[in-house]
Amino acid sequence: MVLIAGGAGYIGSTVASACLDAGISPVIVDNLVRGRREFTEGRTFYEGDIADGALVDRIFSEHPDLCAVVHCAALIVVPESVADPIGYYEANVAKSLPFVCHLHRNGCDRIIFSSSASIYRAEDGTPVNEDSPLAPQSPYARTKGRVRGDVRRHRRGGAARAVTALLQPGRG
C-alpha cells in the first residue's frame, strides 16, 4: 500500500492508476486546491493538507500497511509562481518539510519525491535527467529544487530512504 500526496492531480492520479495496474493499493491525500475529486473516485481518499500532522497520523493509523509515499503535492503554474512567489514557497516548500517529518514519525522512510524538469538546464535541446545541471528559472522551479535538496539531505541524514524522480506520464 502506497500513500500518494497530491494524488488528485494529473501526475499523482497517473501514479495512482499505475499502482492499481501493478496490484498496489493507493491511498490518496490531496487538499483539492488544484486536484480533481473525480480522479479519486474508487480509491481511498483523504481530503486535507500534507502539513496537517494529525491527518497524516490518522492516515497511517487507519492504514498501518502503508510502506511508501509518492510526494506529488505542489502548485505548478509557472506564471502564477512569478506573481506569487511567497505563496508558492509556502505551498511547495513550507508544507513539504513538516510532511516529511510526519512521515518519519509514523515510521515511513521510503519517499519518492516528484521533481520537475524545470529545475534543470537543458543543454543544446537534449532532454534533461537527474544528472543535468541545476538551473531553476522560475519561483515554481526553485521551490521544486529546494524540496528536492531537502529530501536528499533528509536521506543523507539517515532519516529516510528517499529518491527524487522526474515522473513523466506516457514515458517509459
Coordinates of N, CA, C and O in Angstrom, one line a residue:
M1 N 0.9 -1.2 0.0 CA 0.0 0.0 0.0 C 0.9 1.2 0.0 O 1.9 1.3 0.7
V2 N 0.5 2.2 -0.8 CA 1.3 3.4 -1.0 C 0.5 4.7 -0.8 O -0.6 4.7 -1.3
L3 N 1.0 5.6 -0.1 CA 0.4 6.9 0.1 C 0.8 7.8 -1.1 O 2.0 8.0 -1.3
I4 N -0.1 8.5 -1.7 CA 0.2 9.4 -2.8 C -0.3 10.8 -2.4 O -1.5 11.0 -2.4
A5 N 0.7 11.6 -2.1 CA 0.3 13.0 -1.7 C 0.2 13.8 -3.0 O 1.0 13.8 -3.9
G6 N -1.0 14.5 -3.1 CA -1.3 15.1 -4.4 C -1.9 14.2 -5.4 O -1.8 14.4 -6.6
G7 N -2.5 13.1 -4.9 CA -3.0 12.1 -5.8 C -4.2 12.4 -6.6 O -4.7 11.6 -7.4
A8 N -4.8 13.6 -6.4 CA -5.9 14.0 -7.2 C -5.5 15.0 -8.3 O -6.3 15.4 -9.1
G9 N -4.2 15.2 -8.5 CA -3.7 16.0 -9.6 C -3.3 15.1 -10.8 O -3.4 13.9 -10.7
Y10 N -2.8 15.7 -11.8 CA -2.5 14.9 -13.0 C -1.4 13.9 -12.8 O -1.7 12.7 -13.1
I11 N -0.3 14.3 -12.3 CA 0.8 13.3 -12.1 C 0.4 12.3 -11.0 O 0.6 11.1 -11.2
G12 N -0.1 12.8 -9.9 CA -0.4 11.9 -8.8 C -1.5 10.9 -9.1 O -1.4 9.7 -8.8
S13 N -2.5 11.3 -9.9 CA -3.6 10.4 -10.3 C -3.0 9.4 -11.3 O -3.5 8.2 -11.3
T14 N -2.1 9.8 -12.1 CA -1.5 8.8 -13.0 C -0.6 7.8 -12.3 O -0.7 6.6 -12.6
V15 N 0.1 8.3 -11.3 CA 0.8 7.3 -10.4 C -0.1 6.4 -9.7 O 0.1 5.2 -9.6
A16 N -1.2 6.9 -9.2 CA -2.2 6.0 -8.5 C -2.8 5.0 -9.5 O -2.9 3.8 -9.1
S17 N -3.0 5.4 -10.7 CA -3.5 4.4 -11.7 C -2.5 3.3 -12.0 O -2.8 2.1 -12.1
A18 N -1.2 3.8 -12.1 CA -0.1 2.8 -12.3 C 0.0 1.9 -11.2 O 0.3 0.7 -11.4
C19 N -0.2 2.4 -10.0 CA -0.1 1.5 -8.8 C -1.2 0.4 -8.9 O -1.0 -0.8 -8.7
L20 N -2.4 0.9 -9.2 CA -3.6 -0.1 -9.3 C -3.3 -1.1 -10.4 O -3.5 -2.3 -10.2
D21 N -2.7 -0.7 -11.5 CA -2.4 -1.6 -12.6 C -1.3 -2.6 -12.1 O -1.3 -3.8 -12.6
A22 N -0.5 -2.2 -11.2 CA 0.6 -3.1 -10.7 C 0.1 -3.9 -9.4 O 0.9 -4.6 -8.8
G23 N -1.2 -3.8 -9.1 CA -1.7 -4.5 -7.9 C -1.3 -3.9 -6.6 O -1.4 -4.5 -5.5
I24 N -1.0 -2.6 -6.6 CA -0.6 -1.9 -5.4 C -1.8 -0.9 -5.0 O -2.2 -0.2 -5.9
S25 N -2.2 -1.0 -3.8 CA -3.4 -0.1 -3.4 C -2.9 1.3 -3.1 O -2.1 1.4 -2.1
P26 N -3.4 2.3 -3.8 CA -3.0 3.7 -3.4 C -4.0 4.3 -2.4 O -5.2 4.0 -2.4
V27 N -3.4 5.0 -1.5 CA -4.2 5.9 -0.6 C -3.8 7.3 -0.9 O -2.6 7.6 -1.0
I28 N -4.8 8.1 -1.2 CA -4.6 9.4 -1.7 C -4.9 10.5 -0.6 O -5.9 10.4 0.0
V29 N -4.0 11.5 -0.5 CA -4.2 12.7 0.3 C -4.0 13.9 -0.6 O -3.1 13.9 -1.4
D30 N -5.0 14.7 -0.7 CA -5.0 15.9 -1.5 C -5.9 17.0 -1.0 O -7.0 16.7 -0.5
N31 N -5.5 18.2 -1.0 CA -6.3 19.3 -0.5 C -7.3 19.8 -1.5 O -8.1 20.7 -1.2
L32 N -7.2 19.3 -2.7 CA -8.1 19.7 -3.8 C -8.1 21.2 -4.2 O -9.0 21.7 -4.8
V33 N -7.0 21.8 -3.9 CA -6.8 23.2 -4.3 C -6.7 23.2 -5.8 O -7.3 24.1 -6.5
R34 N -6.0 22.3 -6.4 CA -5.9 22.1 -7.9 C -6.3 20.7 -8.3 O -6.6 20.5 -9.5
G35 N -6.3 19.8 -7.4 CA -6.7 18.4 -7.7 C -8.1 18.3 -8.1 O -8.9 19.2 -7.8
R36 N -8.5 17.2 -8.7 CA -9.9 16.9 -9.1 C -10.4 15.7 -8.4 O -9.9 14.6 -8.4
R37 N -11.5 16.0 -7.7 CA -12.2 14.9 -6.9 C -12.5 13.7 -7.7 O -12.3 12.6 -7.3
E38 N -12.8 13.9 -9.0 CA -13.2 12.7 -9.8 C -12.0 11.8 -10.1 O -12.1 10.6 -10.3
F39 N -10.7 12.3 -9.9 CA -9.5 11.5 -10.0 C -9.4 10.6 -8.8 O -8.5 9.7 -8.9
T40 N -10.2 10.8 -7.8 CA -10.0 9.9 -6.6 C -11.1 8.9 -6.5 O -11.1 8.0 -5.6
E41 N -12.1 8.9 -7.4 CA -13.2 8.0 -7.3 C -12.8 6.6 -7.4 O -11.9 6.2 -8.2
G42 N -13.3 5.8 -6.4 CA -13.0 4.4 -6.3 C -11.7 4.1 -5.6 O -11.2 3.0 -5.6
R43 N -11.1 5.1 -5.1 CA -9.8 5.0 -4.4 C -10.0 5.5 -2.9 O -10.8 6.3 -2.7
T44 N -9.1 5.0 -2.0 CA -9.1 5.5 -0.7 C -8.6 6.9 -0.7 O -7.5 7.2 -1.2
F45 N -9.4 7.9 -0.2 CA -9.1 9.3 -0.4 C -9.3 10.1 0.9 O -10.3 9.9 1.6
Y46 N -8.3 10.9 1.3 CA -8.4 11.8 2.4 C -8.3 13.2 1.9 O -7.2 13.6 1.2
E47 N -9.3 14.1 2.1 CA -9.2 15.5 1.7 C -8.5 16.2 2.8 O -9.0 16.3 3.9
G48 N -7.4 16.8 2.5 CA -6.7 17.6 3.5 C -5.3 18.0 3.1 O -4.8 17.6 2.0
D49 N -4.6 18.7 4.0 CA -3.3 19.3 3.7 C -2.2 18.4 4.1 O -2.3 17.8 5.2
I50 N -1.1 18.3 3.4 CA 0.0 17.4 3.7 C 0.7 17.9 5.0 O 1.4 17.1 5.6
A51 N 0.6 19.2 5.3 CA 1.2 19.7 6.5 C 0.4 19.5 7.8 O 0.9 19.8 8.9
D52 N -0.8 18.9 7.6 CA -1.6 18.6 8.8 C -1.2 17.3 9.4 O -1.5 16.2 9.0
G53 N -0.4 17.4 10.5 CA 0.2 16.2 11.1 C -0.8 15.3 11.7 O -0.7 14.1 11.6
A54 N -1.9 15.8 12.2 CA -3.0 15.0 12.7 C -3.6 14.1 11.6 O -3.9 12.9 11.8
L55 N -3.8 14.7 10.4 CA -4.3 14.0 9.3 C -3.3 12.9 8.9 O -3.7 11.7 8.6
V56 N -2.1 13.2 8.8 CA -1.1 12.2 8.4 C -1.0 11.1 9.4 O -1.0 9.9 9.0
D57 N -1.1 11.4 10.7 CA -1.1 10.4 11.7 C -2.4 9.5 11.6 O -2.3 8.3 11.7
R58 N -3.5 10.1 11.3 CA -4.8 9.3 11.1 C -4.6 8.4 9.9 O -5.1 7.2 10.0
I59 N -4.1 8.9 8.8 CA -3.9 8.0 7.6 C -3.1 6.8 8.0 O -3.4 5.7 7.6
F60 N -2.0 7.0 8.6 CA -1.1 5.9 9.0 C -1.7 5.0 10.0 O -1.5 3.8 10.0
S61 N -2.5 5.5 10.9 CA -3.2 4.7 11.9 C -4.3 3.8 11.3 O -4.4 2.7 11.6
E62 N -5.0 4.4 10.3 CA -6.0 3.6 9.6 C -5.5 2.7 8.5 O -6.2 1.8 8.1
H63 N -4.2 2.9 8.1 CA -3.6 2.1 7.1 C -2.2 1.7 7.5 O -1.2 2.2 7.0
P64 N -2.1 0.8 8.5 CA -0.7 0.5 9.1 C 0.2 -0.2 8.1 O 1.4 -0.3 8.3
D65 N -0.4 -0.7 7.0 CA 0.4 -1.4 6.0 C 1.0 -0.5 4.9 O 1.6 -0.9 3.9
L66 N 0.8 0.9 5.1 CA 1.5 1.8 4.2 C 3.0 1.6 4.3 O 3.5 1.6 5.4
C67 N 3.6 1.5 3.1 CA 5.1 1.2 3.2 C 5.9 2.2 2.5 O 7.1 2.2 2.6
A68 N 5.2 3.1 1.7 CA 6.0 4.1 1.0 C 5.1 5.3 0.6 O 3.9 5.2 0.7
V69 N 5.7 6.4 0.2 CA 5.0 7.6 -0.1 C 5.5 8.1 -1.5 O 6.8 8.2 -1.7
V70 N 4.6 8.5 -2.3 CA 5.0 9.3 -3.5 C 4.5 10.7 -3.3 O 3.3 10.9 -3.2
H71 N 5.4 11.7 -3.2 CA 5.0 13.0 -2.9 C 4.9 13.9 -4.2 O 5.9 14.3 -4.8
C72 N 3.7 14.0 -4.7 CA 3.4 14.8 -5.9 C 2.7 16.1 -5.6 O 2.4 16.9 -6.5
A73 N 2.4 16.4 -4.3 CA 1.6 17.6 -3.9 C 2.4 18.9 -4.2 O 3.5 19.0 -3.6
A74 N 1.9 19.7 -5.0 CA 2.5 21.0 -5.3 C 1.7 21.9 -6.2 O 0.9 21.4 -6.9
L75 N 1.8 23.2 -6.0 CA 1.3 24.1 -7.0 C 2.3 24.1 -8.2 O 3.5 24.1 -7.9
I76 N 1.8 24.2 -9.4 CA 2.7 24.0 -10.6 C 2.6 25.1 -11.7 O 3.3 24.9 -12.7
V77 N 1.8 26.1 -11.5 CA 1.6 27.1 -12.6 C 2.7 28.1 -12.6 O 2.8 29.0 -11.7
V78 N 3.6 28.1 -13.6 CA 4.8 29.0 -13.6 C 4.4 30.5 -13.5 O 4.9 31.2 -12.7
P79 N 3.6 31.0 -14.4 CA 3.2 32.4 -14.4 C 2.6 32.8 -13.0 O 2.9 33.9 -12.5
E80 N 1.8 31.9 -12.4 CA 1.3 32.2 -11.1 C 2.4 32.2 -10.1 O 2.3 33.1 -9.1
S81 N 3.4 31.4 -10.2 CA 4.5 31.4 -9.2 C 5.3 32.7 -9.3 O 5.8 33.2 -8.3
V82 N 5.4 33.3 -10.5 CA 6.1 34.6 -10.7 C 5.3 35.7 -10.0 O 5.8 36.6 -9.4
A83 N 3.9 35.6 -10.1 CA 3.1 36.6 -9.5 C 3.0 36.5 -8.0 O 2.8 37.4 -7.3
D84 N 3.2 35.2 -7.5 CA 3.1 35.0 -6.0 C 4.2 34.0 -5.6 O 3.9 32.9 -5.1
P85 N 5.4 34.4 -5.6 CA 6.5 33.5 -5.2 C 6.4 33.1 -3.8 O 6.7 31.9 -3.4
I86 N 6.0 33.9 -2.9 CA 5.9 33.6 -1.4 C 4.8 32.5 -1.2 O 5.0 31.6 -0.5
G87 N 3.7 32.7 -1.9 CA 2.6 31.7 -1.9 C 3.1 30.3 -2.3 O 2.7 29.3 -1.8
Y88 N 3.9 30.3 -3.4 CA 4.4 29.0 -3.9 C 5.5 28.4 -2.9 O 5.5 27.2 -2.7
Y89 N 6.3 29.3 -2.3 CA 7.2 28.8 -1.3 C 6.5 28.1 -0.2 O 6.8 27.0 0.3
E90 N 5.4 28.8 0.3 CA 4.6 28.3 1.4 C 4.0 27.0 1.0 O 4.1 26.0 1.8
A91 N 3.3 26.9 -0.1 CA 2.6 25.7 -0.5 C 3.6 24.5 -0.8 O 3.3 23.4 -0.5
N92 N 4.7 24.8 -1.5 CA 5.5 23.7 -2.0 C 6.7 23.4 -1.1 O 7.1 22.2 -1.1
V93 N 7.2 24.3 -0.4 CA 8.4 24.1 0.5 C 7.9 24.0 1.9 O 8.2 22.9 2.6
A94 N 7.3 25.0 2.4 CA 7.0 25.1 3.8 C 6.1 24.0 4.3 O 6.1 23.5 5.4
K95 N 5.2 23.4 3.4 CA 4.4 22.3 3.7 C 5.0 21.0 3.6 O 4.7 20.0 4.2
S96 N 6.0 20.9 2.7 CA 6.7 19.6 2.4 C 7.6 19.2 3.6 O 7.7 18.0 3.9
L97 N 8.2 20.2 4.2 CA 9.2 19.8 5.3 C 8.5 19.2 6.5 O 8.9 18.1 6.9
P98 N 7.4 19.7 7.0 CA 6.7 19.0 8.1 C 6.1 17.7 7.6 O 6.0 16.7 8.4
F99 N 5.7 17.6 6.4 CA 5.1 16.4 5.8 C 6.2 15.3 5.9 O 5.9 14.2 6.4
V100 N 7.4 15.5 5.5 CA 8.4 14.5 5.6 C 8.7 14.1 7.0 O 8.9 13.0 7.3
C101 N 8.7 15.1 7.9 CA 8.9 14.8 9.4 C 7.7 14.0 9.9 O 8.0 13.0 10.7
H102 N 6.5 14.2 9.5 CA 5.3 13.4 9.9 C 5.5 12.0 9.4 O 5.1 11.0 10.1
L103 N 6.0 11.9 8.2 CA 6.2 10.5 7.6 C 7.2 9.8 8.5 O 6.9 8.6 8.8
H104 N 8.3 10.4 8.7 CA 9.3 9.8 9.5 C 8.8 9.4 10.9 O 9.0 8.3 11.4
R105 N 8.0 10.3 11.6 CA 7.4 10.0 12.9 C 6.5 8.8 12.8 O 6.4 8.0 13.8
N106 N 5.9 8.5 11.7 CA 5.0 7.4 11.5 C 5.7 6.1 11.0 O 5.1 5.2 10.6
G107 N 7.0 6.2 11.0 CA 7.8 5.0 10.6 C 7.9 4.8 9.1 O 8.4 3.8 8.6
C108 N 7.6 5.8 8.3 CA 7.7 5.7 6.8 C 8.9 6.4 6.4 O 9.0 7.6 6.4
D109 N 9.9 5.6 5.9 CA 11.2 6.2 5.5 C 11.4 6.0 4.0 O 12.5 6.2 3.5
R110 N 10.4 5.5 3.3 CA 10.5 5.3 1.8 C 9.7 6.4 1.1 O 8.5 6.3 1.1
I111 N 10.4 7.3 0.5 CA 9.8 8.5 -0.1 C 10.3 8.7 -1.5 O 11.5 8.7 -1.8
I112 N 9.3 8.8 -2.5 CA 9.7 9.2 -3.8 C 9.1 10.6 -4.0 O 7.9 10.9 -3.8
F113 N 10.0 11.6 -4.3 CA 9.6 13.0 -4.5 C 9.5 13.2 -6.0 O 10.4 13.0 -6.7
S114 N 8.3 13.7 -6.4 CA 8.1 14.0 -7.8 C 8.7 15.4 -8.1 O 8.2 16.4 -7.7
S115 N 9.8 15.4 -8.8 CA 10.6 16.6 -9.1 C 10.0 17.2 -10.4 O 8.9 16.8 -10.8
S116 N 10.8 18.0 -11.0 CA 10.3 18.7 -12.2 C 11.5 18.9 -13.1 O 12.6 19.3 -12.7
A117 N 11.3 18.7 -14.4 CA 12.4 19.0 -15.4 C 12.7 20.5 -15.4 O 13.8 20.8 -15.8
S118 N 11.9 21.3 -14.9 CA 12.1 22.8 -14.9 C 13.3 23.2 -13.9 O 13.7 24.3 -14.0
I119 N 13.7 22.3 -13.1 CA 14.8 22.6 -12.2 C 16.2 22.5 -12.9 O 17.2 22.9 -12.3
Y120 N 16.2 21.9 -14.0 CA 17.5 21.6 -14.7 C 17.7 22.5 -15.9 O 16.7 23.0 -16.5
R121 N 18.9 22.6 -16.3 CA 19.3 23.4 -17.5 C 19.3 22.4 -18.7 O 20.1 21.5 -18.7
A122 N 18.5 22.7 -19.7 CA 18.6 21.9 -20.9 C 19.7 22.4 -21.8 O 19.8 23.6 -22.0
E123 N 20.6 21.6 -22.2 CA 21.7 21.9 -23.0 C 21.6 21.5 -24.4 O 21.4 20.3 -24.6
D124 N 21.7 22.4 -25.4 CA 21.6 22.0 -26.8 C 20.3 21.3 -27.2 O 20.4 20.4 -28.0
G125 N 19.2 21.5 -26.5 CA 18.0 20.9 -26.8 C 17.9 19.4 -26.4 O 16.9 18.8 -26.7
T126 N 18.9 18.9 -25.7 CA 18.8 17.5 -25.3 C 17.9 17.3 -24.1 O 17.8 18.3 -23.3
P127 N 17.2 16.2 -23.9 CA 16.4 16.0 -22.8 C 17.2 16.1 -21.5 O 18.3 15.7 -21.4
V128 N 16.5 16.6 -20.4 CA 17.2 16.6 -19.1 C 17.0 15.3 -18.4 O 16.0 14.6 -18.6
N129 N 17.8 15.0 -17.4 CA 17.7 13.9 -16.5 C 18.2 14.4 -15.1 O 18.6 15.5 -15.0
E130 N 18.2 13.5 -14.2 CA 18.6 13.8 -12.8 C 20.1 14.2 -12.7 O 20.5 14.8 -11.7
D131 N 20.9 14.0 -13.7 CA 22.3 14.3 -13.7 C 22.5 15.6 -14.4 O 23.7 16.1 -14.5
S132 N 21.5 16.2 -15.0 CA 21.7 17.5 -15.7 C 22.0 18.6 -14.7 O 21.6 18.5 -13.5
P133 N 22.7 19.7 -15.1 CA 23.0 20.8 -14.2 C 21.7 21.5 -13.7 O 20.8 21.6 -14.5
L134 N 21.7 21.9 -12.5 CA 20.6 22.6 -11.9 C 20.6 24.0 -12.3 O 21.6 24.7 -12.3
A135 N 19.4 24.5 -12.7 CA 19.3 25.9 -13.2 C 17.8 26.3 -13.2 O 17.2 26.6 -14.2
P136 N 17.2 26.3 -12.0 CA 15.8 26.7 -11.9 C 15.6 28.1 -12.3 O 16.3 29.0 -11.8
Q137 N 14.6 28.4 -13.2 CA 14.4 29.7 -13.7 C 13.2 30.5 -13.2 O 13.0 31.6 -13.4
S138 N 12.3 29.8 -12.6 CA 11.1 30.4 -12.1 C 10.9 30.1 -10.6 O 11.5 29.2 -10.0
P139 N 10.1 30.9 -9.9 CA 9.8 30.6 -8.5 C 9.3 29.1 -8.3 O 9.7 28.5 -7.4
Y140 N 8.4 28.7 -9.2 CA 8.0 27.3 -9.1 C 9.1 26.3 -9.2 O 9.3 25.5 -8.3
A141 N 10.0 26.5 -10.1 CA 11.2 25.6 -10.3 C 12.1 25.7 -9.1 O 12.6 24.7 -8.6
R142 N 12.3 26.9 -8.5 CA 13.1 27.0 -7.3 C 12.5 26.3 -6.1 O 13.2 25.7 -5.3
T143 N 11.1 26.3 -6.0 CA 10.5 25.5 -4.9 C 10.7 24.0 -5.1 O 11.0 23.3 -4.1
K144 N 10.6 23.6 -6.3 CA 10.8 22.1 -6.5 C 12.3 21.7 -6.3 O 12.5 20.7 -5.7
G145 N 13.2 22.6 -6.7 CA 14.6 22.3 -6.5 C 14.9 22.3 -5.0 O 15.7 21.5 -4.5
R146 N 14.3 23.2 -4.2 CA 14.5 23.3 -2.8 C 14.1 22.1 -2.1 O 14.8 21.5 -1.3
V147 N 12.9 21.6 -2.4 CA 12.3 20.4 -1.8 C 13.2 19.2 -2.2 O 13.5 18.3 -1.3
R148 N 13.6 19.1 -3.4 CA 14.4 18.0 -3.9 C 15.7 18.0 -3.0 O 16.1 16.9 -2.6
G149 N 16.3 19.1 -2.8 CA 17.5 19.2 -2.0 C 17.3 18.8 -0.6 O 18.0 18.1 0.1
D150 N 16.2 19.3 0.0 CA 15.8 19.0 1.4 C 15.6 17.5 1.6 O 16.0 16.9 2.6
V151 N 14.8 16.9 0.6 CA 14.6 15.5 0.7 C 15.9 14.7 0.6 O 16.1 13.7 1.4
R152 N 16.8 15.1 -0.2 CA 18.1 14.4 -0.4 C 18.9 14.6 0.9 O 19.5 13.6 1.4
R153 N 18.9 15.8 1.5 CA 19.6 16.0 2.8 C 19.0 15.1 3.9 O 19.7 14.6 4.7
H154 N 17.7 15.0 3.9 CA 17.0 14.2 4.9 C 17.4 12.7 4.8 O 17.7 12.1 5.8
R155 N 17.6 12.3 3.5 CA 18.0 10.9 3.3 C 19.5 10.7 3.7 O 19.8 9.8 4.4
R156 N 20.3 11.7 3.4 CA 21.7 11.6 3.8 C 21.9 11.6 5.3 O 22.8 11.0 5.8
G157 N 21.0 12.2 6.0 CA 21.0 12.3 7.5 C 20.5 11.0 8.1 O 20.5 10.8 9.3
G158 N 20.2 10.0 7.2 CA 19.8 8.7 7.7 C 18.3 8.6 8.1 O 17.9 7.5 8.6
A159 N 17.5 9.6 7.9 CA 16.1 9.6 8.4 C 15.2 9.0 7.3 O 14.1 8.7 7.7
A160 N 15.7 8.8 6.1 CA 14.8 8.3 5.1 C 15.6 7.7 4.0 O 16.7 8.0 3.8
R161 N 14.9 6.7 3.3 CA 15.4 6.2 2.1 C 14.6 6.9 1.0 O 13.6 6.4 0.6
A162 N 15.1 8.0 0.6 CA 14.3 8.9 -0.4 C 15.0 8.9 -1.7 O 16.2 8.8 -1.8
V163 N 14.2 9.2 -2.7 CA 14.7 9.4 -4.0 C 13.8 10.5 -4.7 O 12.7 10.6 -4.4
T164 N 14.5 11.3 -5.5 CA 13.7 12.2 -6.3 C 13.7 11.7 -7.7 O 14.6 11.1 -8.2
A165 N 12.6 12.0 -8.3 CA 12.4 11.4 -9.7 C 11.6 12.4 -10.6 O 10.8 13.1 -10.1
L166 N 12.0 12.3 -11.8 CA 11.2 13.1 -12.8 C 10.1 12.1 -13.3 O 10.4 11.2 -14.0
L167 N 8.9 12.3 -12.8 CA 7.8 11.4 -13.1 C 7.1 12.0 -14.4 O 6.5 13.1 -14.3
Q168 N 7.2 11.3 -15.5 CA 6.6 11.8 -16.7 C 5.6 10.8 -17.3 O 6.0 9.8 -17.9
P169 N 4.3 11.0 -17.1 CA 3.3 10.1 -17.6 C 3.5 9.9 -19.1 O 3.8 10.9 -19.9
G170 N 3.3 8.7 -19.6 CA 3.4 8.4 -21.0 C 4.8 8.1 -21.5 O 5.0 7.9 -22.7
R171 N 5.8 8.2 -20.6 CA 7.1 7.9 -21.0 C 7.6 6.8 -20.1 O 7.4 6.7 -18.9
G172 N 8.3 5.8 -20.8 CA 8.7 4.6 -20.1 C 9.9 4.8 -19.3 O 10.4 5.0 -18.4

